[in-house]
Short mmCIF file of C-alpha atoms in Angstrom, two decimals:
data_model
loop_
_atom_site.label_atom_id
_atom_site.label_comp_id
_atom_site.label_asym_id
_atom_site.label_seq_id
_atom_site.Cartn_x
_atom_site.Cartn_y
_atom_site.Cartn_z
CA UNK A 1 -168.33 -43.84 83.02
CA UNK A 2 -171.18 -41.40 81.76
CA UNK A 3 -174.96 -42.22 82.14
CA UNK A 4 -177.74 -41.17 79.82
CA UNK A 5 -179.01 -38.85 83.00
CA UNK A 6 -175.65 -36.81 82.90
CA UNK A 7 -175.84 -36.26 78.94
CA UNK A 8 -179.55 -35.30 78.70
CA UNK A 9 -178.83 -33.04 81.83
CA UNK A 10 -176.20 -31.06 79.51
CA UNK A 11 -178.48 -31.21 76.84
CA UNK A 12 -181.03 -29.49 78.88
CA UNK A 13 -178.86 -26.74 79.98
CA UNK A 14 -177.40 -26.28 76.08
CA UNK A 15 -181.15 -26.39 74.81
CA UNK A 16 -183.40 -25.66 77.72
CA UNK A 17 -186.87 -27.53 77.20
CA UNK A 18 -188.58 -24.16 78.03
CA UNK A 19 -187.44 -23.13 74.85
CA UNK A 20 -189.68 -25.62 72.97
CA UNK A 21 -192.90 -24.94 71.40
CA UNK A 22 -195.99 -25.86 73.62
CA UNK A 23 -196.71 -28.72 70.78
CA UNK A 24 -193.16 -30.38 70.87
CA UNK A 25 -192.16 -33.41 73.06
CA UNK A 26 -188.41 -32.79 73.51
CA UNK A 27 -185.71 -34.09 76.20
CA UNK A 28 -184.80 -37.80 77.15
CA UNK A 29 -187.77 -39.67 75.39
CA UNK A 30 -186.49 -43.22 75.24
CA UNK A 31 -184.29 -45.65 77.33
CA UNK A 32 -182.72 -46.08 80.93
CA UNK A 33 -181.46 -42.94 82.58
CA UNK A 34 -178.89 -44.95 84.65
CA UNK A 35 -177.54 -46.96 81.93
CA UNK A 36 -173.99 -46.32 80.96
CA UNK A 37 -172.70 -44.37 77.64
CA UNK A 38 -169.62 -44.46 76.12
CA UNK A 39 -170.58 -43.48 72.61
CA UNK A 40 -173.06 -40.88 71.23
CA UNK A 41 -174.41 -40.22 67.82
CA UNK A 42 -176.48 -37.35 66.70
CA UNK A 43 -178.74 -37.29 63.88
CA UNK A 44 -181.52 -35.30 62.36
CA UNK A 45 -184.31 -38.04 62.54
CA UNK A 46 -184.38 -41.57 64.13
CA UNK A 47 -184.97 -43.74 61.17
CA UNK A 48 -184.54 -47.31 60.22
CA UNK A 49 -181.16 -46.20 58.71
CA UNK A 50 -179.90 -44.05 61.30
CA UNK A 51 -180.79 -46.69 64.39
CA UNK A 52 -179.11 -49.58 62.33
CA UNK A 53 -175.86 -47.10 62.53
CA UNK A 54 -176.34 -46.54 66.02
CA UNK A 55 -176.59 -50.01 66.85
CA UNK A 56 -173.71 -51.29 64.53
CA UNK A 57 -171.40 -48.48 65.88
CA UNK A 58 -172.13 -49.36 69.55
CA UNK A 59 -173.83 -46.22 70.69
CA UNK A 60 -175.57 -46.06 74.01
CA UNK A 61 -177.42 -42.93 73.40
CA UNK A 62 -178.79 -41.11 70.26
CA UNK A 63 -179.41 -37.20 70.17
CA UNK A 64 -181.81 -36.92 67.37
CA UNK A 65 -183.08 -33.27 66.71
CA UNK A 66 -186.67 -34.59 65.69
CA UNK A 67 -188.34 -36.28 68.61
CA UNK A 68 -188.38 -40.24 68.34
CA UNK A 69 -192.36 -40.00 69.59
CA UNK A 70 -193.67 -37.24 67.82
CA UNK A 71 -197.21 -38.31 67.69
CA UNK A 72 -199.21 -41.16 69.27
CA UNK A 73 -198.16 -44.61 68.56
CA UNK A 74 -200.59 -47.24 69.51
CA UNK A 75 -198.54 -50.26 68.28
CA UNK A 76 -194.52 -50.93 68.53
CA UNK A 77 -193.92 -54.16 66.94
CA UNK A 78 -190.88 -55.96 65.27
CA UNK A 79 -193.03 -56.58 61.99
CA UNK A 80 -194.60 -53.36 61.29
CA UNK A 81 -192.07 -51.37 59.09
CA UNK A 82 -192.83 -47.97 60.77
CA UNK A 83 -192.00 -49.38 64.52
CA UNK A 84 -189.43 -52.27 63.73
CA UNK A 85 -186.49 -49.98 64.52
CA UNK A 86 -187.72 -49.14 67.60
CA UNK A 87 -188.02 -52.31 68.86
CA UNK A 88 -184.28 -52.79 67.69
CA UNK A 89 -183.18 -49.73 69.46
CA UNK A 90 -185.05 -51.13 72.71
CA UNK A 91 -182.98 -54.73 72.28
CA UNK A 92 -180.02 -52.86 71.86
CA UNK A 93 -180.48 -51.11 75.07
CA UNK A 94 -180.23 -47.48 73.43
CA UNK A 95 -181.58 -44.05 75.02
CA UNK A 96 -182.66 -41.14 72.61
CA UNK A 97 -183.06 -37.58 73.67
CA UNK A 98 -184.54 -34.96 71.54
CA UNK A 99 -184.12 -31.26 71.63
CA UNK A 100 -186.17 -30.00 68.63
CA UNK A 101 -187.36 -26.66 68.80
CA UNK A 102 -185.72 -26.13 72.07
CA UNK A 103 -182.35 -26.50 69.80
CA UNK A 104 -183.76 -24.31 67.10
CA UNK A 105 -183.72 -21.12 69.31
CA UNK A 106 -180.83 -22.28 71.64
CA UNK A 107 -177.87 -19.44 72.08
CA UNK A 108 -175.87 -21.83 69.88
CA UNK A 109 -178.64 -23.67 68.04
CA UNK A 110 -179.65 -24.47 64.57
CA UNK A 111 -180.64 -21.10 63.50
CA UNK A 112 -177.37 -19.20 65.15
CA UNK A 113 -175.48 -21.78 63.03
CA UNK A 114 -177.06 -21.02 59.72
CA UNK A 115 -176.31 -17.10 60.54
CA UNK A 116 -172.63 -18.12 61.06
CA UNK A 117 -172.31 -20.00 57.90
CA UNK A 118 -174.08 -16.92 55.99
CA UNK A 119 -171.90 -14.53 57.38
CA UNK A 120 -174.69 -12.56 59.18
CA UNK A 121 -173.61 -10.30 62.01
CA UNK A 122 -175.84 -8.70 65.13
CA UNK A 123 -178.02 -11.72 64.91
CA UNK A 124 -180.96 -11.56 67.30
CA UNK A 125 -183.87 -13.70 68.04
CA UNK A 126 -187.05 -13.22 65.90
CA UNK A 127 -189.50 -14.36 68.51
CA UNK A 128 -187.48 -13.83 72.11
CA UNK A 129 -188.16 -16.33 74.71
CA UNK A 130 -189.64 -14.87 77.58
CA UNK A 131 -190.70 -17.51 79.78
CA UNK A 132 -192.10 -16.43 83.28
CA UNK A 133 -189.61 -17.18 86.23
CA UNK A 134 -189.96 -16.84 90.14
CA UNK A 135 -187.27 -16.53 92.93
CA UNK A 136 -188.30 -19.13 95.62
CA UNK A 137 -187.33 -18.08 99.30
CA UNK A 138 -187.50 -20.38 101.95
CA UNK A 139 -186.61 -19.86 105.69
CA UNK A 140 -185.02 -23.31 106.92
CA UNK A 141 -182.92 -24.27 110.00
CA UNK A 142 -179.13 -25.39 108.74
CA UNK A 143 -179.82 -28.95 109.04
CA UNK A 144 -182.70 -28.73 106.62
CA UNK A 145 -180.82 -26.87 104.12
CA UNK A 146 -179.34 -29.89 101.81
CA UNK A 147 -182.58 -31.73 101.88
CA UNK A 148 -184.82 -29.09 101.02
CA UNK A 149 -182.54 -27.81 98.39
CA UNK A 150 -181.97 -31.17 96.92
CA UNK A 151 -185.58 -31.79 96.58
CA UNK A 152 -185.89 -28.18 95.08
CA UNK A 153 -183.39 -29.11 92.37
CA UNK A 154 -184.72 -32.43 91.83
CA UNK A 155 -188.31 -30.79 90.87
CA UNK A 156 -186.63 -28.42 88.52
CA UNK A 157 -185.31 -25.13 90.62
CA UNK A 158 -181.74 -23.80 90.53
CA UNK A 159 -180.93 -23.52 86.79
CA UNK A 160 -179.12 -20.39 85.32
CA UNK A 161 -177.98 -21.02 81.78
CA UNK A 162 -175.48 -23.78 81.77
CA UNK A 163 -175.32 -23.80 85.53
CA UNK A 164 -177.43 -25.95 87.64
CA UNK A 165 -178.32 -26.26 91.42
CA UNK A 166 -177.60 -22.71 91.97
CA UNK A 167 -179.17 -21.09 95.29
CA UNK A 168 -177.81 -18.21 98.11
CA UNK A 169 -178.13 -18.44 101.62
CA UNK A 170 -177.89 -15.93 104.39
CA UNK A 171 -178.21 -16.78 108.27
CA UNK A 172 -180.67 -14.97 110.38
CA UNK A 173 -183.28 -15.33 113.25
CA UNK A 174 -186.82 -16.52 112.87
CA UNK A 175 -189.79 -16.33 115.34
CA UNK A 176 -192.97 -18.00 115.47
CA UNK A 177 -195.84 -18.68 118.12
CA UNK A 178 -198.01 -21.69 117.50
CA UNK A 179 -201.56 -21.78 117.94
CA UNK A 180 -203.53 -24.30 119.68
CA UNK A 181 -203.86 -26.83 116.82
CA UNK A 182 -200.10 -26.88 115.93
CA UNK A 183 -197.48 -29.23 116.36
CA UNK A 184 -194.26 -27.36 115.80
CA UNK A 185 -191.26 -29.24 115.17
CA UNK A 186 -189.29 -26.72 117.54
CA UNK A 187 -190.42 -25.87 120.63
CA UNK A 188 -194.12 -25.74 122.02
CA UNK A 189 -197.48 -24.37 120.87
CA UNK A 190 -198.44 -21.47 122.71
CA UNK A 191 -194.85 -20.14 123.35
CA UNK A 192 -192.81 -17.76 121.00
CA UNK A 193 -189.99 -19.46 119.76
CA UNK A 194 -186.60 -17.77 118.21
CA UNK A 195 -184.65 -20.03 115.88
CA UNK A 196 -181.20 -19.53 114.06
CA UNK A 197 -182.75 -19.88 110.37
CA UNK A 198 -181.16 -19.57 106.77
CA UNK A 199 -182.77 -17.55 104.11
CA UNK A 200 -182.41 -19.83 101.18
CA UNK A 201 -183.15 -18.55 97.75
CA UNK A 202 -183.17 -20.27 94.46
CA UNK A 203 -184.76 -19.49 90.86
CA UNK A 204 -187.47 -21.54 89.27
CA UNK A 205 -189.15 -21.68 85.89
CA UNK A 206 -192.93 -21.14 85.97
CA UNK A 207 -193.89 -24.26 84.68
CA UNK A 208 -192.34 -25.83 87.43
CA UNK A 209 -193.33 -23.61 90.40
CA UNK A 210 -195.94 -25.88 91.45
CA UNK A 211 -193.75 -28.78 91.82
CA UNK A 212 -190.87 -26.95 93.42
CA UNK A 213 -193.00 -25.47 96.05
CA UNK A 214 -194.43 -29.19 96.86
CA UNK A 215 -191.00 -30.40 96.84
CA UNK A 216 -190.00 -27.94 99.58
CA UNK A 217 -192.68 -28.63 101.65
CA UNK A 218 -192.15 -32.60 101.64
CA UNK A 219 -188.81 -32.00 102.64
CA UNK A 220 -188.78 -29.38 105.10
CA UNK A 221 -189.05 -30.46 109.09
CA UNK A 222 -191.77 -27.57 109.82
CA UNK A 223 -195.29 -28.24 109.76
CA UNK A 224 -195.69 -25.11 107.78
CA UNK A 225 -192.68 -23.89 106.49
CA UNK A 226 -192.55 -19.76 105.33
CA UNK A 227 -192.13 -19.28 101.83
CA UNK A 228 -191.64 -16.43 99.56
CA UNK A 229 -192.40 -16.53 95.67
CA UNK A 230 -191.30 -13.44 93.76
CA UNK A 231 -191.86 -13.00 89.90
CA UNK A 232 -188.42 -12.30 88.18
CA UNK A 233 -188.26 -9.93 85.34
CA UNK A 234 -186.20 -11.78 82.81
CA UNK A 235 -183.39 -9.82 81.14
CA UNK A 236 -183.16 -9.40 77.56
CA UNK A 237 -182.83 -12.81 76.10
CA UNK A 238 -180.24 -14.03 73.18
CA UNK A 239 -182.44 -17.32 72.80
CA UNK A 240 -185.78 -17.55 71.09
CA UNK A 241 -187.28 -18.90 67.80
CA UNK A 242 -185.60 -17.88 64.36
CA UNK A 243 -182.75 -15.15 64.00
CA UNK A 244 -182.37 -12.03 62.04
CA UNK A 245 -179.28 -10.49 61.14
CA UNK A 246 -177.47 -8.42 58.93
CA UNK A 247 -174.97 -8.83 55.80
CA UNK A 248 -171.68 -6.83 56.26
CA UNK A 249 -172.50 -5.88 52.88
CA UNK A 250 -175.67 -5.85 50.95
CA UNK A 251 -176.16 -8.02 47.95
CA UNK A 252 -178.73 -8.87 45.48
CA UNK A 253 -181.30 -11.81 46.40
CA UNK A 254 -179.91 -13.79 43.82
CA UNK A 255 -176.44 -13.48 44.92
CA UNK A 256 -177.54 -14.40 48.55
CA UNK A 257 -179.47 -17.53 47.15
CA UNK A 258 -176.59 -18.93 45.51
CA UNK A 259 -174.53 -18.32 48.67
CA UNK A 260 -176.97 -20.26 50.84
CA UNK A 261 -176.74 -23.06 48.14
CA UNK A 262 -172.89 -23.04 48.54
CA UNK A 263 -173.00 -22.71 52.48
CA UNK A 264 -175.68 -25.67 52.49
CA UNK A 265 -174.69 -27.85 49.47
CA UNK A 266 -177.75 -28.14 48.08
CA UNK A 267 -180.16 -26.67 45.28
CA UNK A 268 -182.51 -23.83 46.43
CA UNK A 269 -185.43 -22.08 45.20
CA UNK A 270 -186.04 -18.25 45.59
CA UNK A 271 -189.10 -16.30 45.37
CA UNK A 272 -189.16 -12.56 44.55
CA UNK A 273 -186.86 -9.80 42.45
CA UNK A 274 -183.62 -11.61 42.15
CA UNK A 275 -181.72 -8.21 41.53
CA UNK A 276 -183.47 -6.84 45.01
CA UNK A 277 -180.71 -5.54 47.45
CA UNK A 278 -180.76 -7.40 50.69
CA UNK A 279 -179.09 -6.46 53.53
CA UNK A 280 -181.30 -7.91 56.69
CA UNK A 281 -182.04 -11.46 56.50
CA UNK A 282 -184.29 -13.72 58.56
CA UNK A 283 -183.67 -17.38 59.32
CA UNK A 284 -186.10 -19.97 60.25
CA UNK A 285 -185.02 -23.33 59.81
CA UNK A 286 -187.14 -26.67 59.10
CA UNK A 287 -190.96 -25.64 58.21
CA UNK A 288 -190.33 -21.84 59.08
CA UNK A 289 -192.42 -20.07 56.36
CA UNK A 290 -194.79 -18.92 59.11
CA UNK A 291 -192.35 -16.59 60.48
CA UNK A 292 -192.49 -14.33 57.06
CA UNK A 293 -194.61 -11.75 58.80
CA UNK A 294 -192.57 -11.43 62.16
CA UNK A 295 -189.14 -11.14 59.77
CA UNK A 296 -191.03 -8.19 57.60
CA UNK A 297 -192.13 -6.79 60.80
CA UNK A 298 -188.42 -6.46 61.76
CA UNK A 299 -187.25 -4.91 58.68
CA UNK A 300 -185.80 -8.31 56.78
CA UNK A 301 -185.46 -8.12 53.31
CA UNK A 302 -185.26 -11.93 52.55
CA UNK A 303 -186.01 -15.20 54.68
CA UNK A 304 -184.53 -18.27 54.30
CA UNK A 305 -186.10 -21.36 55.58
CA UNK A 306 -186.24 -25.03 54.83
CA UNK A 307 -190.09 -25.56 53.49
CA UNK A 308 -192.78 -23.24 52.16
CA UNK A 309 -195.89 -23.45 51.38
CA UNK A 310 -196.87 -22.11 47.74
CA UNK A 311 -199.09 -19.35 49.02
CA UNK A 312 -196.55 -18.10 51.42
CA UNK A 313 -194.19 -17.72 48.28
CA UNK A 314 -197.09 -15.64 46.88
CA UNK A 315 -197.21 -13.52 49.91
CA UNK A 316 -193.53 -12.77 50.00
CA UNK A 317 -193.54 -11.56 46.44
CA UNK A 318 -196.44 -9.22 47.22
CA UNK A 319 -194.94 -7.76 50.21
CA UNK A 320 -191.46 -7.33 48.28
CA UNK A 321 -189.41 -9.72 50.61
CA UNK A 322 -187.32 -12.27 49.37
CA UNK A 323 -187.82 -15.85 49.97
CA UNK A 324 -185.16 -18.73 49.69
CA UNK A 325 -186.24 -22.38 50.34
CA UNK A 326 -183.22 -24.57 50.83
CA UNK A 327 -185.04 -27.79 52.32
CA UNK A 328 -185.87 -28.96 55.70
CA UNK A 329 -182.92 -31.77 55.90
CA UNK A 330 -180.22 -28.93 54.47
CA UNK A 331 -181.26 -26.21 56.83
CA UNK A 332 -180.95 -28.41 59.96
CA UNK A 333 -178.52 -31.18 59.41
CA UNK A 334 -175.69 -28.67 59.71
CA UNK A 335 -176.86 -28.31 63.51
CA UNK A 336 -176.81 -31.97 63.80
CA UNK A 337 -172.93 -31.69 62.93
CA UNK A 338 -172.61 -28.93 65.30
CA UNK A 339 -174.29 -30.75 68.09
CA UNK A 340 -172.07 -33.46 67.96
CA UNK A 341 -169.14 -31.09 68.44
CA UNK A 342 -170.49 -29.65 71.28
CA UNK A 343 -171.24 -32.55 72.88
CA UNK A 344 -167.60 -34.03 72.23
CA UNK A 345 -166.09 -30.60 74.03
CA UNK A 346 -168.77 -31.20 76.98
CA UNK A 347 -167.60 -34.81 77.48
CA UNK A 348 -164.11 -35.36 76.24
CA UNK A 349 -164.09 -38.81 77.40
CA UNK A 350 -166.94 -39.73 74.85
CA UNK A 351 -166.68 -41.14 71.31
CA UNK A 352 -169.21 -38.73 69.59
CA UNK A 353 -170.17 -38.32 65.76
CA UNK A 354 -172.66 -37.27 63.51
CA UNK A 355 -174.71 -39.94 61.72
CA UNK A 356 -172.84 -40.90 58.50
CA UNK A 357 -175.79 -43.00 57.12
CA UNK A 358 -178.58 -40.53 57.30
CA UNK A 359 -179.68 -38.68 53.70
CA UNK A 360 -181.99 -36.24 52.74
CA UNK A 361 -185.12 -38.38 51.67
CA UNK A 362 -185.79 -35.81 48.84
CA UNK A 363 -183.15 -35.63 46.08
CA UNK A 364 -183.13 -33.39 43.32
CA UNK A 365 -183.78 -34.86 39.94
CA UNK A 366 -182.74 -32.86 36.53
CA UNK A 367 -183.56 -33.84 32.92
CA UNK A 368 -180.38 -33.42 31.34
CA UNK A 369 -182.35 -32.91 28.01
CA UNK A 370 -183.56 -29.77 29.35
CA UNK A 371 -182.05 -26.54 29.89
#
């Protein structure tokens, strides 16, 4: 039987929280990590409708793209429309994890999926992730290795891509001589000791360094363990916010807008000369119009996003760049469906599905009398 923690740990590997924007709230946000899970539902947003579906279908966990608690909530009451569904989730014992902007920029994230649906090739992040990272080296007796590593891993060390608890160790001999105020674990103060030790290495994201060092010291048997910290130059990254790629054959902005409409099953709006040729296309799901300047800098001739402000559309026109606006829901819902497939492949023993009751709150309305 799977647990909430197992699924949440997988989600962290698939869409690492280090990719999330500073203002975001991601990870396991609701529920009991030790609870058992047999059924998982993905959705774009936890609403009254999607919460009721998850409860009705017996889900033990919801993976919601948007955080269930994004802004400060001072009252969670069963008689308030905005929080009644949270009360129902708590009564049903459901857990909720949210990847949000970490999922936007992941290798197989929402923007990568949009590129795939549009046939974009050679897609790379618009804003590459370059979070600081460190290699932590600690010298420890063989008997301490498991405890020290377990503490370091629990504090956030040892993750490389989709692998966790990564480390390396080589044997050697350490020497030390304790001063008059020391109380050495091995040997005695005032006498040089030679001890068989391991040089143990692991990696650590910058935002977890202090916690990892504290955990190592707490688990180590030595009074003053020897620890080295080395900055690690990150390799060129395939993760980061937004994507930019190219069409295998250039097409007009109008043709591209119509292709987006077909691919996403929604009406779209376009700003710019509909006859202008487009080959390099930038993609930023959801409210991504602030990627316009970055897209132009990287040579994009058009930007696809979910939402755009009026003055951003004017800016795109002034820059001679096409802007295609397809709706927040339409640009992110495909990722919710993809996420369900990823979870199902990772956990074949779970029943996983994307919410069937979730709908776009905004619907197009046309006057049939107007042409």
